[in-house]
Amino acid sequence: MPDSNIYTQFHRFVPPEEKGRLLGQKGIVLWMYGLSGSGKSTIAAALEQSLHDEGRFVMILDGDNFRHGLNSDLGFSDEDRHENVRRVAEVAKMLANQGVIVLVSVITPKEALRTLAREIIGDSFLEIFVRASYAACAERDPKGLYAKVAAGKIKQFTGKDSGFEEPEIADLMIDTEVVQPSEAVEKIKKTLASRIHRA
Ligand code: ADP
């Protein structure tokens, strides 16, 4: 637990709305989740480029990158996945509060983890389920992980011996077995349009 002698400081800082005004946008977190290889990073990268080209300030928080840095002490147990999501969500929240459009790409396999992220981030949270079947992801295998899993070289792999709960409802669902990345970008931008605009 935090020390009871710690006093958070916000009142002395430039208010978040003024940061957003400087950027001409409202901060938001797009939380993209789905199996490894479902297309989260591909769509995030295309979306970042498209929004950037329109003069938006965007940042991608990529789960794999986090696991190389801030979260390099974490593995894939349920507790570590919880801590992984908690840290990414806290960072995403800080950035969105400063007016940044944050694209998160993290597997986030359980409803409870999505709830955790939503609770940390609050109103500026939008969840996007990037869907593809295990078989389709294994076929794509962009990082060679599915081949390693089939050879018994990776444990606690999502969708195999660590479960993935599909959502009952998501703010948006992109089925990447049907929708191409460019269409996904347009779909997400339509949903975003009313949320990021700041006059
Ligand atoms: P993730 O970030 O979810 O682990 P990646 O984006 O790294 O997944 O990998 C997805 C792979 O699937 C890429 O090689 C991409 O080119 C391919 N792919 C095929 N069809 C699609 C699609 N419709 N949308 C996104 N990615 C797709």
mmCIF file of C-alpha atoms and ligand atoms in Angstrom:
data_model
loop_
_atom_site.group_PDB
_atom_site.id
_atom_site.type_symbol
_atom_site.label_atom_id
_atom_site.label_comp_id
_atom_site.label_asym_id
_atom_site.label_seq_id
_atom_site.Cartn_x
_atom_site.Cartn_y
_atom_site.Cartn_z
ATOM 1 C CA MET A 1 0.000 0.000 0.000
ATOM 2 C CA PRO A 2 1.180 3.561 -0.653
ATOM 3 C CA ASP A 3 2.646 5.454 2.242
ATOM 4 C CA SER A 4 -0.073 7.486 3.963
ATOM 5 C CA ASN A 5 2.306 10.459 3.915
ATOM 6 C CA ILE A 6 2.187 10.703 0.112
ATOM 7 C CA TYR A 7 0.108 13.581 -1.226
ATOM 8 C CA THR A 8 -0.657 13.518 -4.946
ATOM 9 C CA GLN A 9 -0.077 16.763 -6.815
ATOM 10 C CA PHE A 10 -2.386 17.832 -9.590
ATOM 11 C CA HIS A 11 -3.770 21.223 -8.615
ATOM 12 C CA ARG A 12 -0.450 23.022 -9.283
ATOM 13 C CA PHE A 13 -0.049 21.630 -12.799
ATOM 14 C CA VAL A 14 -1.366 22.951 -16.105
ATOM 15 C CA PRO A 15 -4.906 21.499 -16.404
ATOM 16 C CA PRO A 16 -5.344 18.550 -18.816
ATOM 17 C CA GLU A 17 -7.929 20.452 -20.882
ATOM 18 C CA GLU A 18 -5.316 23.104 -21.672
ATOM 19 C CA LYS A 19 -2.867 20.446 -22.852
ATOM 20 C CA GLY A 20 -5.587 19.032 -25.107
ATOM 21 C CA ARG A 21 -6.343 22.518 -26.424
ATOM 22 C CA LEU A 22 -2.683 22.947 -27.348
ATOM 23 C CA LEU A 23 -2.842 19.741 -29.370
ATOM 24 C CA GLY A 24 -6.301 20.528 -30.783
ATOM 25 C CA GLN A 25 -7.659 17.194 -29.674
ATOM 26 C CA LYS A 26 -9.086 15.312 -26.737
ATOM 27 C CA GLY A 27 -7.080 12.456 -25.256
ATOM 28 C CA ILE A 28 -8.471 8.964 -25.534
ATOM 29 C CA VAL A 29 -7.309 5.380 -25.016
ATOM 30 C CA LEU A 30 -8.162 2.806 -27.661
ATOM 31 C CA TRP A 31 -7.568 -0.506 -25.975
ATOM 32 C CA MET A 32 -7.012 -3.106 -28.711
ATOM 33 C CA TYR A 33 -7.013 -6.683 -27.524
ATOM 34 C CA GLY A 34 -7.062 -10.146 -29.037
ATOM 35 C CA LEU A 35 -4.901 -13.197 -29.626
ATOM 36 C CA SER A 36 -1.253 -12.913 -30.583
ATOM 37 C CA GLY A 37 -1.205 -12.453 -34.356
ATOM 38 C CA SER A 38 -4.822 -11.274 -34.531
ATOM 39 C CA GLY A 39 -3.642 -7.967 -36.043
ATOM 40 C CA LYS A 40 -3.510 -5.498 -33.133
ATOM 41 C CA SER A 41 -0.080 -4.064 -33.968
ATOM 42 C CA THR A 42 -0.736 -4.040 -37.707
ATOM 43 C CA ILE A 43 -3.940 -2.047 -37.251
ATOM 44 C CA ALA A 44 -2.422 0.196 -34.552
ATOM 45 C CA ALA A 45 0.494 1.094 -36.844
ATOM 46 C CA ALA A 46 -1.785 1.861 -39.802
ATOM 47 C CA LEU A 47 -4.132 3.873 -37.611
ATOM 48 C CA GLU A 48 -1.277 5.826 -36.041
ATOM 49 C CA GLN A 49 0.063 6.750 -39.491
ATOM 50 C CA SER A 50 -3.355 7.793 -40.749
ATOM 51 C CA LEU A 51 -4.151 9.948 -37.712
ATOM 52 C CA HIS A 52 -0.633 11.406 -37.699
ATOM 53 C CA ASP A 53 -1.028 12.399 -41.344
ATOM 54 C CA GLU A 54 -4.158 14.309 -40.316
ATOM 55 C CA GLY A 55 -2.223 16.227 -37.692
ATOM 56 C CA ARG A 56 -3.200 14.167 -34.664
ATOM 57 C CA PHE A 57 -0.755 13.431 -31.860
ATOM 58 C CA VAL A 58 -0.790 9.674 -31.327
ATOM 59 C CA MET A 59 1.218 7.210 -29.298
ATOM 60 C CA ILE A 60 1.201 3.417 -29.440
ATOM 61 C CA LEU A 61 1.676 1.441 -26.247
ATOM 62 C CA ASP A 62 2.648 -1.975 -27.534
ATOM 63 C CA GLY A 63 2.480 -4.914 -25.143
ATOM 64 C CA ASP A 64 5.614 -6.564 -26.514
ATOM 65 C CA ASN A 65 7.580 -3.321 -26.178
ATOM 66 C CA PHE A 66 6.413 -2.939 -22.588
ATOM 67 C CA ARG A 67 7.568 -6.472 -21.852
ATOM 68 C CA HIS A 68 11.060 -5.481 -23.037
ATOM 69 C CA GLY A 69 11.159 -2.434 -20.767
ATOM 70 C CA LEU A 70 8.882 -1.303 -17.952
ATOM 71 C CA ASN A 71 7.331 -4.772 -17.603
ATOM 72 C CA SER A 72 10.464 -6.862 -18.168
ATOM 73 C CA ASP A 73 10.064 -8.313 -14.671
ATOM 74 C CA LEU A 74 6.705 -9.880 -15.567
ATOM 75 C CA GLY A 75 5.834 -13.290 -17.021
ATOM 76 C CA PHE A 76 2.547 -14.808 -18.181
ATOM 77 C CA SER A 77 0.966 -16.100 -14.968
ATOM 78 C CA ASP A 78 -2.497 -14.712 -14.145
ATOM 79 C CA GLU A 79 -0.942 -12.379 -11.537
ATOM 80 C CA ASP A 80 1.679 -11.093 -13.959
ATOM 81 C CA ARG A 81 -0.854 -10.549 -16.744
ATOM 82 C CA HIS A 82 -2.911 -8.534 -14.241
ATOM 83 C CA GLU A 83 0.108 -6.425 -13.296
ATOM 84 C CA ASN A 84 1.042 -6.027 -16.972
ATOM 85 C CA VAL A 85 -2.400 -4.619 -17.778
ATOM 86 C CA ARG A 86 -2.457 -2.445 -14.643
ATOM 87 C CA ARG A 87 0.841 -0.752 -15.538
ATOM 88 C CA VAL A 88 -0.038 -0.243 -19.208
ATOM 89 C CA ALA A 89 -3.428 1.177 -18.187
ATOM 90 C CA GLU A 90 -1.867 3.601 -15.680
ATOM 91 C CA VAL A 91 0.584 4.882 -18.307
ATOM 92 C CA ALA A 92 -2.170 5.131 -20.943
ATOM 93 C CA LYS A 93 -4.303 7.134 -18.523
ATOM 94 C CA MET A 94 -1.503 9.614 -17.829
ATOM 95 C CA LEU A 95 -0.965 10.189 -21.550
ATOM 96 C CA ALA A 96 -4.663 10.508 -22.390
ATOM 97 C CA ASN A 97 -5.011 13.044 -19.576
ATOM 98 C CA GLN A 98 -2.416 15.148 -21.396
ATOM 99 C CA GLY A 99 -4.404 15.061 -24.641
ATOM 100 C CA VAL A 100 -2.651 12.179 -26.372
ATOM 101 C CA ILE A 101 -4.546 9.668 -28.535
ATOM 102 C CA VAL A 102 -3.208 6.417 -27.105
ATOM 103 C CA LEU A 103 -3.385 3.161 -29.049
ATOM 104 C CA VAL A 104 -2.852 0.203 -26.739
ATOM 105 C CA SER A 105 -2.008 -3.183 -28.177
ATOM 106 C CA VAL A 106 -2.087 -5.844 -25.466
ATOM 107 C CA ILE A 107 -3.610 -9.355 -25.572
ATOM 108 C CA THR A 108 -5.737 -8.689 -22.415
ATOM 109 C CA PRO A 109 -7.240 -12.200 -22.474
ATOM 110 C CA LYS A 110 -9.810 -11.980 -19.653
ATOM 111 C CA GLU A 111 -12.921 -9.888 -19.133
ATOM 112 C CA ALA A 112 -11.636 -9.048 -15.634
ATOM 113 C CA LEU A 113 -8.478 -7.547 -17.161
ATOM 114 C CA ARG A 114 -10.512 -5.433 -19.581
ATOM 115 C CA THR A 115 -12.622 -4.280 -16.629
ATOM 116 C CA LEU A 116 -9.462 -3.407 -14.717
ATOM 117 C CA ALA A 117 -8.196 -1.268 -17.615
ATOM 118 C CA ARG A 118 -11.618 0.383 -18.015
ATOM 119 C CA GLU A 119 -11.788 1.179 -14.304
ATOM 120 C CA ILE A 120 -8.300 2.693 -14.249
ATOM 121 C CA ILE A 121 -8.788 4.789 -17.387
ATOM 122 C CA GLY A 122 -12.420 5.837 -16.931
ATOM 123 C CA ASP A 123 -14.416 7.833 -19.496
ATOM 124 C CA SER A 124 -11.689 8.066 -22.113
ATOM 125 C CA PHE A 125 -11.536 4.262 -22.490
ATOM 126 C CA LEU A 126 -12.697 2.623 -25.709
ATOM 127 C CA GLU A 127 -12.205 -1.103 -26.187
ATOM 128 C CA ILE A 128 -11.671 -2.717 -29.562
ATOM 129 C CA PHE A 129 -11.731 -6.484 -29.893
ATOM 130 C CA VAL A 130 -9.350 -7.460 -32.705
ATOM 131 C CA ARG A 131 -10.675 -10.886 -33.556
ATOM 132 C CA ALA A 132 -9.170 -13.811 -35.414
ATOM 133 C CA SER A 133 -9.480 -17.514 -34.609
ATOM 134 C CA TYR A 134 -6.590 -19.425 -33.075
ATOM 135 C CA ALA A 135 -6.286 -21.363 -36.343
ATOM 136 C CA ALA A 136 -6.050 -18.165 -38.416
ATOM 137 C CA CYS A 137 -3.430 -16.673 -36.069
ATOM 138 C CA ALA A 138 -1.445 -19.936 -36.173
ATOM 139 C CA GLU A 139 -1.581 -19.845 -39.956
ATOM 140 C CA ARG A 140 -0.256 -16.243 -40.039
ATOM 141 C CA ASP A 141 2.249 -16.834 -37.223
ATOM 142 C CA PRO A 142 4.044 -13.471 -37.761
ATOM 143 C CA LYS A 143 6.413 -14.030 -34.834
ATOM 144 C CA GLY A 144 6.875 -17.779 -35.186
ATOM 145 C CA LEU A 145 5.287 -18.307 -31.772
ATOM 146 C CA TYR A 146 2.538 -20.707 -32.855
ATOM 147 C CA ALA A 147 5.127 -23.049 -34.377
ATOM 148 C CA LYS A 148 7.027 -22.996 -31.077
ATOM 149 C CA VAL A 149 3.813 -23.708 -29.152
ATOM 150 C CA ALA A 150 3.052 -26.659 -31.442
ATOM 151 C CA ALA A 151 6.554 -27.955 -30.705
ATOM 152 C CA GLY A 152 5.882 -27.639 -26.954
ATOM 153 C CA LYS A 153 8.473 -24.874 -26.515
ATOM 154 C CA ILE A 154 6.180 -22.185 -25.018
ATOM 155 C CA LYS A 155 4.010 -22.541 -21.933
ATOM 156 C CA GLN A 156 1.069 -20.366 -20.777
ATOM 157 C CA PHE A 157 0.382 -19.359 -24.394
ATOM 158 C CA THR A 158 -2.873 -17.438 -24.870
ATOM 159 C CA GLY A 159 -5.559 -19.476 -26.579
ATOM 160 C CA LYS A 160 -3.697 -22.738 -25.906
ATOM 161 C CA ASP A 161 -2.927 -23.533 -22.262
ATOM 162 C CA SER A 162 -3.876 -20.027 -21.057
ATOM 163 C CA GLY A 163 -7.464 -19.068 -21.821
ATOM 164 C CA PHE A 164 -8.843 -16.237 -23.926
ATOM 165 C CA GLU A 165 -12.347 -15.009 -23.127
ATOM 166 C CA GLU A 166 -14.112 -13.451 -26.093
ATOM 167 C CA PRO A 167 -16.158 -10.428 -24.992
ATOM 168 C CA GLU A 168 -19.946 -10.539 -24.948
ATOM 169 C CA ILE A 169 -19.951 -6.940 -26.089
ATOM 170 C CA ALA A 170 -17.120 -4.609 -27.071
ATOM 171 C CA ASP A 171 -17.310 -0.952 -28.060
ATOM 172 C CA LEU A 172 -16.044 -2.132 -31.430
ATOM 173 C CA MET A 173 -15.124 -5.498 -32.935
ATOM 174 C CA ILE A 174 -12.829 -5.925 -35.916
ATOM 175 C CA ASP A 175 -12.828 -9.402 -37.405
ATOM 176 C CA THR A 176 -9.484 -9.526 -39.205
ATOM 177 C CA GLU A 177 -10.462 -12.706 -41.022
ATOM 178 C CA VAL A 178 -12.948 -10.529 -42.896
ATOM 179 C CA VAL A 179 -11.802 -6.908 -42.564
ATOM 180 C CA GLN A 180 -8.554 -5.658 -44.133
ATOM 181 C CA PRO A 181 -6.321 -3.285 -42.089
ATOM 182 C CA SER A 182 -7.247 -0.259 -44.232
ATOM 183 C CA GLU A 183 -10.970 -0.901 -43.643
ATOM 184 C CA ALA A 184 -10.302 -1.404 -39.942
ATOM 185 C CA VAL A 185 -8.611 2.009 -39.807
ATOM 186 C CA GLU A 186 -11.626 3.686 -41.428
ATOM 187 C CA LYS A 187 -14.035 1.889 -39.098
ATOM 188 C CA ILE A 188 -12.105 2.925 -35.994
ATOM 189 C CA LYS A 189 -11.700 6.507 -37.214
ATOM 190 C CA LYS A 190 -15.451 6.775 -37.670
ATOM 191 C CA THR A 191 -15.983 5.702 -34.071
ATOM 192 C CA LEU A 192 -13.250 8.075 -32.923
ATOM 193 C CA ALA A 193 -14.401 11.142 -34.812
ATOM 194 C CA SER A 194 -16.822 12.446 -32.208
ATOM 195 C CA ARG A 195 -14.534 11.535 -29.310
ATOM 196 C CA ILE A 196 -11.209 13.229 -30.139
ATOM 197 C CA HIS A 197 -12.392 16.494 -31.604
ATOM 198 C CA ARG A 198 -11.627 19.617 -29.648
ATOM 199 C CA ALA A 199 -12.718 22.936 -31.096
HETATM 200 P P1 ADP B 1 -0.692 -8.839 -32.896
HETATM 201 O O1 ADP B 1 -0.171 -7.455 -32.684
HETATM 202 O O2 ADP B 1 -2.170 -8.969 -32.650
HETATM 203 O O3 ADP B 1 0.107 -9.891 -32.187
HETATM 204 P P2 ADP B 1 0.364 -8.506 -35.549
HETATM 205 O O4 ADP B 1 -0.313 -7.264 -36.040
HETATM 206 O O5 ADP B 1 1.769 -8.408 -35.071
HETATM 207 O O6 ADP B 1 -0.569 -9.177 -34.442
HETATM 208 O O7 ADP B 1 0.332 -9.619 -36.680
HETATM 209 C C1 ADP B 1 -0.812 -9.862 -37.476
HETATM 210 C C2 ADP B 1 -0.376 -10.537 -38.781
HETATM 211 O O8 ADP B 1 -1.526 -10.884 -39.527
HETATM 212 C C3 ADP B 1 0.485 -9.620 -39.641
HETATM 213 O O9 ADP B 1 1.481 -10.379 -40.269
HETATM 214 C C4 ADP B 1 -0.545 -9.095 -40.664
HETATM 215 O O10 ADP B 1 0.068 -8.763 -41.885
HETATM 216 C C5 ADP B 1 -1.448 -10.307 -40.823
HETATM 217 N N1 ADP B 1 -2.825 -10.009 -41.242
HETATM 218 C C6 ADP B 1 -3.483 -10.667 -42.226
HETATM 219 N N2 ADP B 1 -4.716 -10.167 -42.393
HETATM 220 C C7 ADP B 1 -4.859 -9.156 -41.513
HETATM 221 C C8 ADP B 1 -5.917 -8.239 -41.226
HETATM 222 N N3 ADP B 1 -7.087 -8.302 -41.903
HETATM 223 N N4 ADP B 1 -5.733 -7.315 -40.256
HETATM 224 C C9 ADP B 1 -4.557 -7.284 -39.576
HETATM 225 N N5 ADP B 1 -3.513 -8.106 -39.795
HETATM 226 C C10 ADP B 1 -3.656 -9.048 -40.768
#
